[in-house]
Amino acid sequence: MTPPPILRYKKPKSLLNRATGFLEDYTHTLNPYGGCAFGCSYCYVRGMPVAAFRPEAWGSWVDVKEGASELLRRELRRESAKGPVRIFMSSSTDPYQPTEYKERVTRSLLETMAEAPPDFVLVQTRSPLVTRDVDLLQRLGDRVRVSMTVETDLEEVRRAFAPAAPPIAARLKALAELRAAGVSVQAAVAPVLPSSERFAALLRPVTDRVVVDDYEMGDGSGGRRTKRLGLEAIYAQLGLSEWYSPSAWRTVYDRLLVHFREEELRISRSGFAP
Ligand code: SF4
């Protein structure tokens, strides 16, 4: 079992950061926490300054942002006066990592957004905890989409790459629940990991929208950041080295095409756009 993360409470000076690069379709990114206890092996944040200059390993610490909802309220007012506000939540943490059960920072931010809605907010997570906030997501209506990471349908693959992340079946169930509640959802097969031929058929009943992305297209550096993480060894250990290939996404995409219409599928950045 993964030990609980080292928690620190911090009062940030700002919350909304200008969105750049891969996330340029947004005006801002919003991270309720610093760090991420899911600690996925392929997480490109591992190599970024936020993680690289910390003494503790990525995945072992979480900074809880105090006073976040009040700060967001002020920042939303200021930024909305300048023009449209499209928020990507989150770019360097999972807003529904286990700490959120108790701390409820993400919930407080959604409460603020439900009161003073931005033009759009994408909630990017791999946690079924997002279903707790269905009331707020419903209030945000067509201004919100929940993007649930489902990188594979194979539990042994999920455990090898992201042992602390929620099981795949729980994520599929969460997608189904949100959709039934009228919340706009998508499955993000991102990054593409080895999967079975059944994958597309499992996604079909829980979503009408799927985005496929891989290390090369999606890590913001043409795959260079990911290369440094040494993931090849995990593929080799699983005996699935053929999936460590720039064309792996195509295999998954073609399988999805059997069950989804082309307009229901998206590739990389366009799939994460508002
Ligand atoms: S959930 Fe996202 S932010 Fe957290 S470790 Fe995994 S990839 Fe990184």
PDB file of C-alpha atoms and ligand atoms in Angstrom:
ATOM      1  CA  MET A   1       0.000   0.000   0.000  1.00  0.00           C
ATOM      2  CA  THR A   2       1.210   3.523  -0.812  1.00  0.00           C
ATOM      3  CA  PRO A   3       1.960   5.538   2.355  1.00  0.00           C
ATOM      4  CA  PRO A   4      -0.052   8.768   2.783  1.00  0.00           C
ATOM      5  CA  PRO A   5       1.660  11.846   1.331  1.00  0.00           C
ATOM      6  CA  ILE A   6       3.509  14.478   3.366  1.00  0.00           C
ATOM      7  CA  LEU A   7       0.965  17.290   3.650  1.00  0.00           C
ATOM      8  CA  ARG A   8       1.856  20.957   3.858  1.00  0.00           C
ATOM      9  CA  TYR A   9      -0.587  23.834   4.035  1.00  0.00           C
ATOM     10  CA  LYS A  10       0.299  26.871   1.958  1.00  0.00           C
ATOM     11  CA  LYS A  11      -1.367  30.174   1.261  1.00  0.00           C
ATOM     12  CA  PRO A  12      -0.800  30.918  -2.427  1.00  0.00           C
ATOM     13  CA  LYS A  13      -0.491  34.453  -3.778  1.00  0.00           C
ATOM     14  CA  SER A  14      -2.262  33.482  -6.988  1.00  0.00           C
ATOM     15  CA  LEU A  15      -4.228  30.542  -8.350  1.00  0.00           C
ATOM     16  CA  LEU A  16      -5.032  31.229 -11.980  1.00  0.00           C
ATOM     17  CA  ASN A  17      -1.956  30.827 -14.136  1.00  0.00           C
ATOM     18  CA  ARG A  18      -1.737  31.791 -17.772  1.00  0.00           C
ATOM     19  CA  ALA A  19      -2.181  28.703 -19.970  1.00  0.00           C
ATOM     20  CA  THR A  20       0.571  28.202 -22.515  1.00  0.00           C
ATOM     21  CA  GLY A  21       1.796  25.650 -25.078  1.00  0.00           C
ATOM     22  CA  PHE A  22      -0.351  22.512 -25.266  1.00  0.00           C
ATOM     23  CA  LEU A  23      -3.050  24.273 -23.241  1.00  0.00           C
ATOM     24  CA  GLU A  24      -3.203  27.459 -25.310  1.00  0.00           C
ATOM     25  CA  ASP A  25      -6.890  26.841 -26.076  1.00  0.00           C
ATOM     26  CA  TYR A  26      -7.411  27.877 -22.453  1.00  0.00           C
ATOM     27  CA  THR A  27      -6.759  31.230 -20.841  1.00  0.00           C
ATOM     28  CA  HIS A  28      -5.761  29.795 -17.450  1.00  0.00           C
ATOM     29  CA  THR A  29      -4.723  26.677 -15.586  1.00  0.00           C
ATOM     30  CA  LEU A  30      -5.917  26.055 -12.035  1.00  0.00           C
ATOM     31  CA  ASN A  31      -4.224  23.646  -9.616  1.00  0.00           C
ATOM     32  CA  PRO A  32      -5.990  23.164  -6.247  1.00  0.00           C
ATOM     33  CA  TYR A  33      -2.934  21.333  -4.924  1.00  0.00           C
ATOM     34  CA  GLY A  34       0.789  21.291  -5.439  1.00  0.00           C
ATOM     35  CA  GLY A  35       2.118  17.787  -5.989  1.00  0.00           C
ATOM     36  CA  CYS A  36       0.084  14.679  -6.663  1.00  0.00           C
ATOM     37  CA  ALA A  37      -0.167  11.548  -4.555  1.00  0.00           C
ATOM     38  CA  PHE A  38      -1.100   9.412  -7.566  1.00  0.00           C
ATOM     39  CA  GLY A  39       2.560   9.662  -8.577  1.00  0.00           C
ATOM     40  CA  CYS A  40       2.090   8.052 -12.004  1.00  0.00           C
ATOM     41  CA  SER A  41       5.341   6.772 -13.509  1.00  0.00           C
ATOM     42  CA  TYR A  42       4.699   8.582 -16.791  1.00  0.00           C
ATOM     43  CA  CYS A  43       3.806  11.948 -15.199  1.00  0.00           C
ATOM     44  CA  TYR A  44       5.743  14.623 -17.081  1.00  0.00           C
ATOM     45  CA  VAL A  45       5.426  16.967 -14.079  1.00  0.00           C
ATOM     46  CA  ARG A  46       8.134  14.867 -12.399  1.00  0.00           C
ATOM     47  CA  GLY A  47      10.747  16.642 -14.500  1.00  0.00           C
ATOM     48  CA  MET A  48       9.322  20.150 -14.124  1.00  0.00           C
ATOM     49  CA  PRO A  49      10.650  22.750 -11.664  1.00  0.00           C
ATOM     50  CA  VAL A  50       7.691  22.278  -9.287  1.00  0.00           C
ATOM     51  CA  ALA A  51       8.885  18.709  -8.648  1.00  0.00           C
ATOM     52  CA  ALA A  52      12.547  18.711  -9.619  1.00  0.00           C
ATOM     53  CA  PHE A  53      13.573  21.172  -6.899  1.00  0.00           C
ATOM     54  CA  ARG A  54      11.848  19.310  -4.065  1.00  0.00           C
ATOM     55  CA  PRO A  55      13.881  16.918  -1.941  1.00  0.00           C
ATOM     56  CA  GLU A  56      11.028  14.380  -1.677  1.00  0.00           C
ATOM     57  CA  ALA A  57      10.055  12.056  -4.508  1.00  0.00           C
ATOM     58  CA  TRP A  58       7.174  12.978  -6.813  1.00  0.00           C
ATOM     59  CA  GLY A  59       4.026  11.369  -5.478  1.00  0.00           C
ATOM     60  CA  SER A  60       5.121  11.536  -1.825  1.00  0.00           C
ATOM     61  CA  TRP A  61       4.082  15.128  -1.048  1.00  0.00           C
ATOM     62  CA  VAL A  62       1.045  17.340  -1.467  1.00  0.00           C
ATOM     63  CA  ASP A  63       0.726  21.052  -0.803  1.00  0.00           C
ATOM     64  CA  VAL A  64      -2.812  22.028   0.166  1.00  0.00           C
ATOM     65  CA  LYS A  65      -3.724  25.525  -1.031  1.00  0.00           C
ATOM     66  CA  GLU A  66      -5.436  27.417   1.751  1.00  0.00           C
ATOM     67  CA  GLY A  67      -7.920  30.218   1.190  1.00  0.00           C
ATOM     68  CA  ALA A  68      -8.281  29.053  -2.415  1.00  0.00           C
ATOM     69  CA  SER A  69     -11.966  29.750  -2.987  1.00  0.00           C
ATOM     70  CA  GLU A  70     -11.754  33.385  -1.811  1.00  0.00           C
ATOM     71  CA  LEU A  71      -8.665  33.969  -3.900  1.00  0.00           C
ATOM     72  CA  LEU A  72     -10.312  32.416  -6.956  1.00  0.00           C
ATOM     73  CA  ARG A  73     -13.372  34.601  -6.484  1.00  0.00           C
ATOM     74  CA  ARG A  74     -11.200  37.718  -6.649  1.00  0.00           C
ATOM     75  CA  GLU A  75      -9.146  36.453  -9.563  1.00  0.00           C
ATOM     76  CA  LEU A  76     -12.222  35.408 -11.550  1.00  0.00           C
ATOM     77  CA  ARG A  77     -13.717  38.859 -11.091  1.00  0.00           C
ATOM     78  CA  ARG A  78     -10.514  40.499 -12.284  1.00  0.00           C
ATOM     79  CA  GLU A  79      -9.906  38.176 -15.245  1.00  0.00           C
ATOM     80  CA  SER A  80     -13.556  38.134 -16.398  1.00  0.00           C
ATOM     81  CA  ALA A  81     -13.444  41.920 -16.659  1.00  0.00           C
ATOM     82  CA  LYS A  82     -10.614  41.555 -19.195  1.00  0.00           C
ATOM     83  CA  GLY A  83     -12.257  38.935 -21.456  1.00  0.00           C
ATOM     84  CA  PRO A  84     -13.297  35.270 -21.708  1.00  0.00           C
ATOM     85  CA  VAL A  85     -11.982  32.914 -19.031  1.00  0.00           C
ATOM     86  CA  ARG A  86     -11.423  29.268 -19.993  1.00  0.00           C
ATOM     87  CA  ILE A  87      -9.881  27.187 -17.249  1.00  0.00           C
ATOM     88  CA  PHE A  88      -8.003  23.876 -17.379  1.00  0.00           C
ATOM     89  CA  MET A  89      -8.159  22.173 -13.965  1.00  0.00           C
ATOM     90  CA  SER A  90      -5.599  20.740 -13.532  1.00  0.00           C
ATOM     91  CA  SER A  91      -2.316  20.803 -15.401  1.00  0.00           C
ATOM     92  CA  SER A  92       0.128  19.621 -12.727  1.00  0.00           C
ATOM     93  CA  THR A  93      -1.933  17.801 -10.119  1.00  0.00           C
ATOM     94  CA  ASP A  94      -5.077  15.689  -9.937  1.00  0.00           C
ATOM     95  CA  PRO A  95      -7.875  17.812  -8.422  1.00  0.00           C
ATOM     96  CA  TYR A  96      -9.483  14.652  -7.012  1.00  0.00           C
ATOM     97  CA  GLN A  97      -6.486  12.920  -5.497  1.00  0.00           C
ATOM     98  CA  PRO A  98      -7.156  11.268  -2.097  1.00  0.00           C
ATOM     99  CA  THR A  99      -6.346  14.417  -0.071  1.00  0.00           C
ATOM    100  CA  GLU A 100      -9.441  15.997  -1.608  1.00  0.00           C
ATOM    101  CA  TYR A 101     -11.727  13.632   0.356  1.00  0.00           C
ATOM    102  CA  LYS A 102     -10.942  15.606   3.478  1.00  0.00           C
ATOM    103  CA  GLU A 103      -9.554  18.957   2.339  1.00  0.00           C
ATOM    104  CA  ARG A 104     -12.229  19.725  -0.274  1.00  0.00           C
ATOM    105  CA  VAL A 105     -10.188  22.457  -1.964  1.00  0.00           C
ATOM    106  CA  THR A 106     -11.420  21.408  -5.419  1.00  0.00           C
ATOM    107  CA  ARG A 107     -15.002  21.376  -4.205  1.00  0.00           C
ATOM    108  CA  SER A 108     -14.601  24.887  -2.812  1.00  0.00           C
ATOM    109  CA  LEU A 109     -13.255  26.078  -6.164  1.00  0.00           C
ATOM    110  CA  LEU A 110     -16.192  24.529  -8.016  1.00  0.00           C
ATOM    111  CA  GLU A 111     -18.537  26.237  -5.555  1.00  0.00           C
ATOM    112  CA  THR A 112     -16.973  29.564  -6.430  1.00  0.00           C
ATOM    113  CA  MET A 113     -17.218  28.771 -10.139  1.00  0.00           C
ATOM    114  CA  ALA A 114     -20.857  27.677  -9.816  1.00  0.00           C
ATOM    115  CA  GLU A 115     -21.616  31.104  -8.321  1.00  0.00           C
ATOM    116  CA  ALA A 116     -19.575  33.094 -10.830  1.00  0.00           C
ATOM    117  CA  PRO A 117     -19.120  30.764 -13.817  1.00  0.00           C
ATOM    118  CA  PRO A 118     -16.109  31.138 -16.095  1.00  0.00           C
ATOM    119  CA  ASP A 119     -16.788  30.675 -19.813  1.00  0.00           C
ATOM    120  CA  PHE A 120     -15.554  27.097 -19.586  1.00  0.00           C
ATOM    121  CA  VAL A 121     -13.767  24.755 -17.203  1.00  0.00           C
ATOM    122  CA  LEU A 122     -12.336  21.364 -18.044  1.00  0.00           C
ATOM    123  CA  VAL A 123     -11.963  19.089 -15.038  1.00  0.00           C
ATOM    124  CA  GLN A 124      -9.171  16.624 -15.779  1.00  0.00           C
ATOM    125  CA  THR A 125      -8.955  13.720 -13.341  1.00  0.00           C
ATOM    126  CA  ARG A 126      -8.581   9.971 -13.001  1.00  0.00           C
ATOM    127  CA  SER A 127     -10.530   9.736  -9.775  1.00  0.00           C
ATOM    128  CA  PRO A 128     -14.130   8.630  -9.228  1.00  0.00           C
ATOM    129  CA  LEU A 129     -14.249  11.120  -6.325  1.00  0.00           C
ATOM    130  CA  VAL A 130     -15.344  13.668  -8.950  1.00  0.00           C
ATOM    131  CA  THR A 131     -18.854  12.160  -8.739  1.00  0.00           C
ATOM    132  CA  ARG A 132     -19.182  13.596  -5.211  1.00  0.00           C
ATOM    133  CA  ASP A 133     -19.424  17.046  -6.800  1.00  0.00           C
ATOM    134  CA  VAL A 134     -22.098  16.197  -9.343  1.00  0.00           C
ATOM    135  CA  ASP A 135     -24.398  18.886  -7.881  1.00  0.00           C
ATOM    136  CA  LEU A 136     -21.871  21.615  -8.687  1.00  0.00           C
ATOM    137  CA  LEU A 137     -21.033  20.156 -12.088  1.00  0.00           C
ATOM    138  CA  GLN A 138     -24.739  20.189 -12.924  1.00  0.00           C
ATOM    139  CA  ARG A 139     -24.946  23.830 -11.893  1.00  0.00           C
ATOM    140  CA  LEU A 140     -22.116  24.657 -14.272  1.00  0.00           C
ATOM    141  CA  GLY A 141     -24.140  23.065 -17.096  1.00  0.00           C
ATOM    142  CA  ASP A 142     -22.574  23.357 -20.549  1.00  0.00           C
ATOM    143  CA  ARG A 143     -19.670  25.366 -19.153  1.00  0.00           C
ATOM    144  CA  VAL A 144     -17.982  22.286 -17.749  1.00  0.00           C
ATOM    145  CA  ARG A 145     -16.663  18.999 -19.112  1.00  0.00           C
ATOM    146  CA  VAL A 146     -15.178  16.221 -17.022  1.00  0.00           C
ATOM    147  CA  SER A 147     -12.305  14.483 -18.760  1.00  0.00           C
ATOM    148  CA  MET A 148     -11.581  11.135 -17.117  1.00  0.00           C
ATOM    149  CA  THR A 149      -8.224   9.540 -17.818  1.00  0.00           C
ATOM    150  CA  VAL A 150      -8.627   5.902 -18.842  1.00  0.00           C
ATOM    151  CA  GLU A 151      -5.241   4.973 -20.279  1.00  0.00           C
ATOM    152  CA  THR A 152      -5.958   1.243 -20.572  1.00  0.00           C
ATOM    153  CA  ASP A 153      -8.578  -1.344 -19.745  1.00  0.00           C
ATOM    154  CA  LEU A 154      -6.013  -3.733 -18.248  1.00  0.00           C
ATOM    155  CA  GLU A 155      -5.618  -3.576 -14.476  1.00  0.00           C
ATOM    156  CA  GLU A 156      -2.170  -5.199 -14.542  1.00  0.00           C
ATOM    157  CA  VAL A 157      -0.991  -2.453 -16.905  1.00  0.00           C
ATOM    158  CA  ARG A 158      -2.559   0.263 -14.746  1.00  0.00           C
ATOM    159  CA  ARG A 159      -0.886  -1.219 -11.653  1.00  0.00           C
ATOM    160  CA  ALA A 160       2.513  -1.334 -13.379  1.00  0.00           C
ATOM    161  CA  PHE A 161       2.398   2.309 -14.521  1.00  0.00           C
ATOM    162  CA  ALA A 162       0.223   3.995 -11.894  1.00  0.00           C
ATOM    163  CA  PRO A 163      -0.125   1.761  -8.833  1.00  0.00           C
ATOM    164  CA  ALA A 164      -1.578   4.499  -6.609  1.00  0.00           C
ATOM    165  CA  ALA A 165      -4.205   5.617  -9.122  1.00  0.00           C
ATOM    166  CA  PRO A 166      -7.824   4.416  -8.951  1.00  0.00           C
ATOM    167  CA  PRO A 167      -8.812   1.137 -10.650  1.00  0.00           C
ATOM    168  CA  ILE A 168     -10.087   1.367 -14.208  1.00  0.00           C
ATOM    169  CA  ALA A 169     -13.520  -0.101 -13.427  1.00  0.00           C
ATOM    170  CA  ALA A 170     -14.171   2.681 -10.890  1.00  0.00           C
ATOM    171  CA  ARG A 171     -13.322   5.312 -13.496  1.00  0.00           C
ATOM    172  CA  LEU A 172     -15.685   3.787 -16.059  1.00  0.00           C
ATOM    173  CA  LYS A 173     -18.429   3.683 -13.450  1.00  0.00           C
ATOM    174  CA  ALA A 174     -17.816   7.338 -12.598  1.00  0.00           C
ATOM    175  CA  LEU A 175     -18.102   8.301 -16.270  1.00  0.00           C
ATOM    176  CA  ALA A 176     -21.408   6.447 -16.514  1.00  0.00           C
ATOM    177  CA  GLU A 177     -22.745   8.133 -13.370  1.00  0.00           C
ATOM    178  CA  LEU A 178     -21.786  11.620 -14.486  1.00  0.00           C
ATOM    179  CA  ARG A 179     -23.243  11.087 -17.920  1.00  0.00           C
ATOM    180  CA  ALA A 180     -26.486   9.790 -16.456  1.00  0.00           C
ATOM    181  CA  ALA A 181     -26.613  12.960 -14.339  1.00  0.00           C
ATOM    182  CA  GLY A 182     -26.374  15.088 -17.492  1.00  0.00           C
ATOM    183  CA  VAL A 183     -22.745  16.169 -17.037  1.00  0.00           C
ATOM    184  CA  SER A 184     -20.670  16.451 -20.198  1.00  0.00           C
ATOM    185  CA  VAL A 185     -17.861  13.874 -20.102  1.00  0.00           C
ATOM    186  CA  GLN A 186     -15.059  12.404 -22.130  1.00  0.00           C
ATOM    187  CA  ALA A 187     -12.633   9.550 -21.703  1.00  0.00           C
ATOM    188  CA  ALA A 188      -9.002  10.547 -22.141  1.00  0.00           C
ATOM    189  CA  VAL A 189      -6.892   7.623 -23.309  1.00  0.00           C
ATOM    190  CA  ALA A 190      -3.859   9.620 -22.336  1.00  0.00           C
ATOM    191  CA  PRO A 191      -1.178   8.546 -22.401  1.00  0.00           C
ATOM    192  CA  VAL A 192      -2.046   5.521 -24.518  1.00  0.00           C
ATOM    193  CA  LEU A 193      -0.873   2.438 -22.603  1.00  0.00           C
ATOM    194  CA  PRO A 194      -1.092  -1.172 -23.759  1.00  0.00           C
ATOM    195  CA  SER A 195      -4.737  -2.238 -23.857  1.00  0.00           C
ATOM    196  CA  SER A 196      -6.874  -5.115 -25.033  1.00  0.00           C
ATOM    197  CA  GLU A 197      -9.183  -5.402 -28.021  1.00  0.00           C
ATOM    198  CA  ARG A 198     -12.134  -5.042 -25.623  1.00  0.00           C
ATOM    199  CA  PHE A 199     -11.153  -1.523 -24.589  1.00  0.00           C
ATOM    200  CA  ALA A 200     -13.274   0.366 -27.122  1.00  0.00           C
ATOM    201  CA  ALA A 201     -16.348  -1.734 -26.348  1.00  0.00           C
ATOM    202  CA  LEU A 202     -15.944  -0.925 -22.634  1.00  0.00           C
ATOM    203  CA  LEU A 203     -15.773   2.814 -23.330  1.00  0.00           C
ATOM    204  CA  ARG A 204     -18.746   2.850 -25.722  1.00  0.00           C
ATOM    205  CA  PRO A 205     -21.548   2.662 -23.119  1.00  0.00           C
ATOM    206  CA  VAL A 206     -20.047   5.320 -20.811  1.00  0.00           C
ATOM    207  CA  THR A 207     -19.104   8.180 -23.151  1.00  0.00           C
ATOM    208  CA  ASP A 208     -19.738   9.728 -26.571  1.00  0.00           C
ATOM    209  CA  ARG A 209     -16.388  11.435 -26.682  1.00  0.00           C
ATOM    210  CA  VAL A 210     -12.890   9.964 -26.503  1.00  0.00           C
ATOM    211  CA  VAL A 211      -9.536  11.679 -26.864  1.00  0.00           C
ATOM    212  CA  VAL A 212      -6.406   9.703 -27.643  1.00  0.00           C
ATOM    213  CA  ASP A 213      -3.005  11.096 -26.813  1.00  0.00           C
ATOM    214  CA  ASP A 214       0.525   9.776 -26.398  1.00  0.00           C
ATOM    215  CA  TYR A 215       3.871  10.831 -24.956  1.00  0.00           C
ATOM    216  CA  GLU A 216       5.101  12.323 -28.186  1.00  0.00           C
ATOM    217  CA  MET A 217       2.050  14.465 -28.953  1.00  0.00           C
ATOM    218  CA  GLY A 218       1.015  15.254 -25.418  1.00  0.00           C
ATOM    219  CA  ASP A 219       3.930  15.930 -23.088  1.00  0.00           C
ATOM    220  CA  GLY A 220       4.590  19.407 -24.436  1.00  0.00           C
ATOM    221  CA  SER A 221       8.121  18.577 -25.587  1.00  0.00           C
ATOM    222  CA  GLY A 222       7.660  16.116 -28.463  1.00  0.00           C
ATOM    223  CA  GLY A 223       8.235  13.193 -26.110  1.00  0.00           C
ATOM    224  CA  ARG A 224      11.630  14.389 -24.794  1.00  0.00           C
ATOM    225  CA  ARG A 225      10.414  14.947 -21.227  1.00  0.00           C
ATOM    226  CA  THR A 226       8.896  11.475 -21.128  1.00  0.00           C
ATOM    227  CA  LYS A 227      11.978   9.795 -22.560  1.00  0.00           C
ATOM    228  CA  ARG A 228      13.923  10.881 -19.489  1.00  0.00           C
ATOM    229  CA  LEU A 229      11.492   8.968 -17.234  1.00  0.00           C
ATOM    230  CA  GLY A 230      12.790   5.571 -18.370  1.00  0.00           C
ATOM    231  CA  LEU A 231       9.371   4.062 -19.052  1.00  0.00           C
ATOM    232  CA  GLU A 232      10.739   1.599 -21.568  1.00  0.00           C
ATOM    233  CA  ALA A 233      11.724  -0.678 -18.679  1.00  0.00           C
ATOM    234  CA  ILE A 234       8.103  -1.001 -17.513  1.00  0.00           C
ATOM    235  CA  TYR A 235       6.971  -2.038 -20.996  1.00  0.00           C
ATOM    236  CA  ALA A 236       9.802  -4.584 -21.136  1.00  0.00           C
ATOM    237  CA  GLN A 237       8.923  -5.953 -17.699  1.00  0.00           C
ATOM    238  CA  LEU A 238       5.347  -6.504 -18.877  1.00  0.00           C
ATOM    239  CA  GLY A 239       6.567  -8.141 -22.077  1.00  0.00           C
ATOM    240  CA  LEU A 240       4.780  -5.412 -24.039  1.00  0.00           C
ATOM    241  CA  SER A 241       7.681  -3.511 -25.599  1.00  0.00           C
ATOM    242  CA  GLU A 242       5.892  -3.348 -28.954  1.00  0.00           C
ATOM    243  CA  TRP A 243       3.542  -0.812 -27.348  1.00  0.00           C
ATOM    244  CA  TYR A 244       6.442   1.556 -26.614  1.00  0.00           C
ATOM    245  CA  SER A 245       6.122   2.972 -30.088  1.00  0.00           C
ATOM    246  CA  PRO A 246       5.035   6.264 -31.661  1.00  0.00           C
ATOM    247  CA  SER A 247       2.348   4.351 -33.575  1.00  0.00           C
ATOM    248  CA  ALA A 248       0.711   2.714 -30.517  1.00  0.00           C
ATOM    249  CA  TRP A 249      -1.970   5.434 -30.435  1.00  0.00           C
ATOM    250  CA  ARG A 250      -3.000   4.443 -33.972  1.00  0.00           C
ATOM    251  CA  THR A 251      -3.722   0.870 -32.826  1.00  0.00           C
ATOM    252  CA  VAL A 252      -6.049   2.162 -30.128  1.00  0.00           C
ATOM    253  CA  TYR A 253      -7.618   4.760 -32.425  1.00  0.00           C
ATOM    254  CA  ASP A 254      -8.388   2.146 -35.086  1.00  0.00           C
ATOM    255  CA  ARG A 255      -9.977  -0.116 -32.466  1.00  0.00           C
ATOM    256  CA  LEU A 256     -12.074   2.805 -31.232  1.00  0.00           C
ATOM    257  CA  LEU A 257     -13.271   3.456 -34.774  1.00  0.00           C
ATOM    258  CA  VAL A 258     -15.068   0.102 -34.715  1.00  0.00           C
ATOM    259  CA  HIS A 259     -17.333   1.349 -31.905  1.00  0.00           C
ATOM    260  CA  PHE A 260     -17.297   5.159 -32.236  1.00  0.00           C
ATOM    261  CA  ARG A 261     -18.005   7.550 -35.091  1.00  0.00           C
ATOM    262  CA  GLU A 262     -15.022   9.562 -36.268  1.00  0.00           C
ATOM    263  CA  GLU A 263     -16.568  12.803 -34.999  1.00  0.00           C
ATOM    264  CA  GLU A 264     -16.769  11.299 -31.509  1.00  0.00           C
ATOM    265  CA  LEU A 265     -12.997  10.764 -31.476  1.00  0.00           C
ATOM    266  CA  ARG A 266     -10.292  13.336 -31.059  1.00  0.00           C
ATOM    267  CA  ILE A 267      -6.536  13.284 -31.143  1.00  0.00           C
ATOM    268  CA  SER A 268      -4.234  15.013 -28.661  1.00  0.00           C
ATOM    269  CA  ARG A 269      -4.590  18.773 -28.091  1.00  0.00           C
ATOM    270  CA  SER A 270      -7.882  19.182 -29.993  1.00  0.00           C
ATOM    271  CA  GLY A 271      -9.489  16.644 -27.640  1.00  0.00           C
ATOM    272  CA  PHE A 272      -8.659  18.710 -24.585  1.00  0.00           C
ATOM    273  CA  ALA A 273      -9.790  22.006 -26.094  1.00  0.00           C
ATOM    274  CA  PRO A 274     -13.001  23.626 -24.774  1.00  0.00           C
TER     275      PRO A 274
HETATM  276  S1  SF4 B   1      -2.602  12.011 -11.761  1.00  0.00           S
HETATM  277 FE1  SF4 B   1      -1.775  13.409 -13.293  1.00  0.00          FE
HETATM  278  S2  SF4 B   1      -0.631  14.942 -12.115  1.00  0.00           S
HETATM  279 FE2  SF4 B   1      -0.971  13.182 -10.786  1.00  0.00          FE
HETATM  280  S3  SF4 B   1       0.869  11.957 -10.984  1.00  0.00           S
HETATM  281 FE3  SF4 B   1      -0.657  11.134 -12.423  1.00  0.00          FE
HETATM  282  S4  SF4 B   1      -0.233  12.200 -14.357  1.00  0.00           S
HETATM  283 FE4  SF4 B   1       0.799  13.350 -12.718  1.00  0.00          FE
END
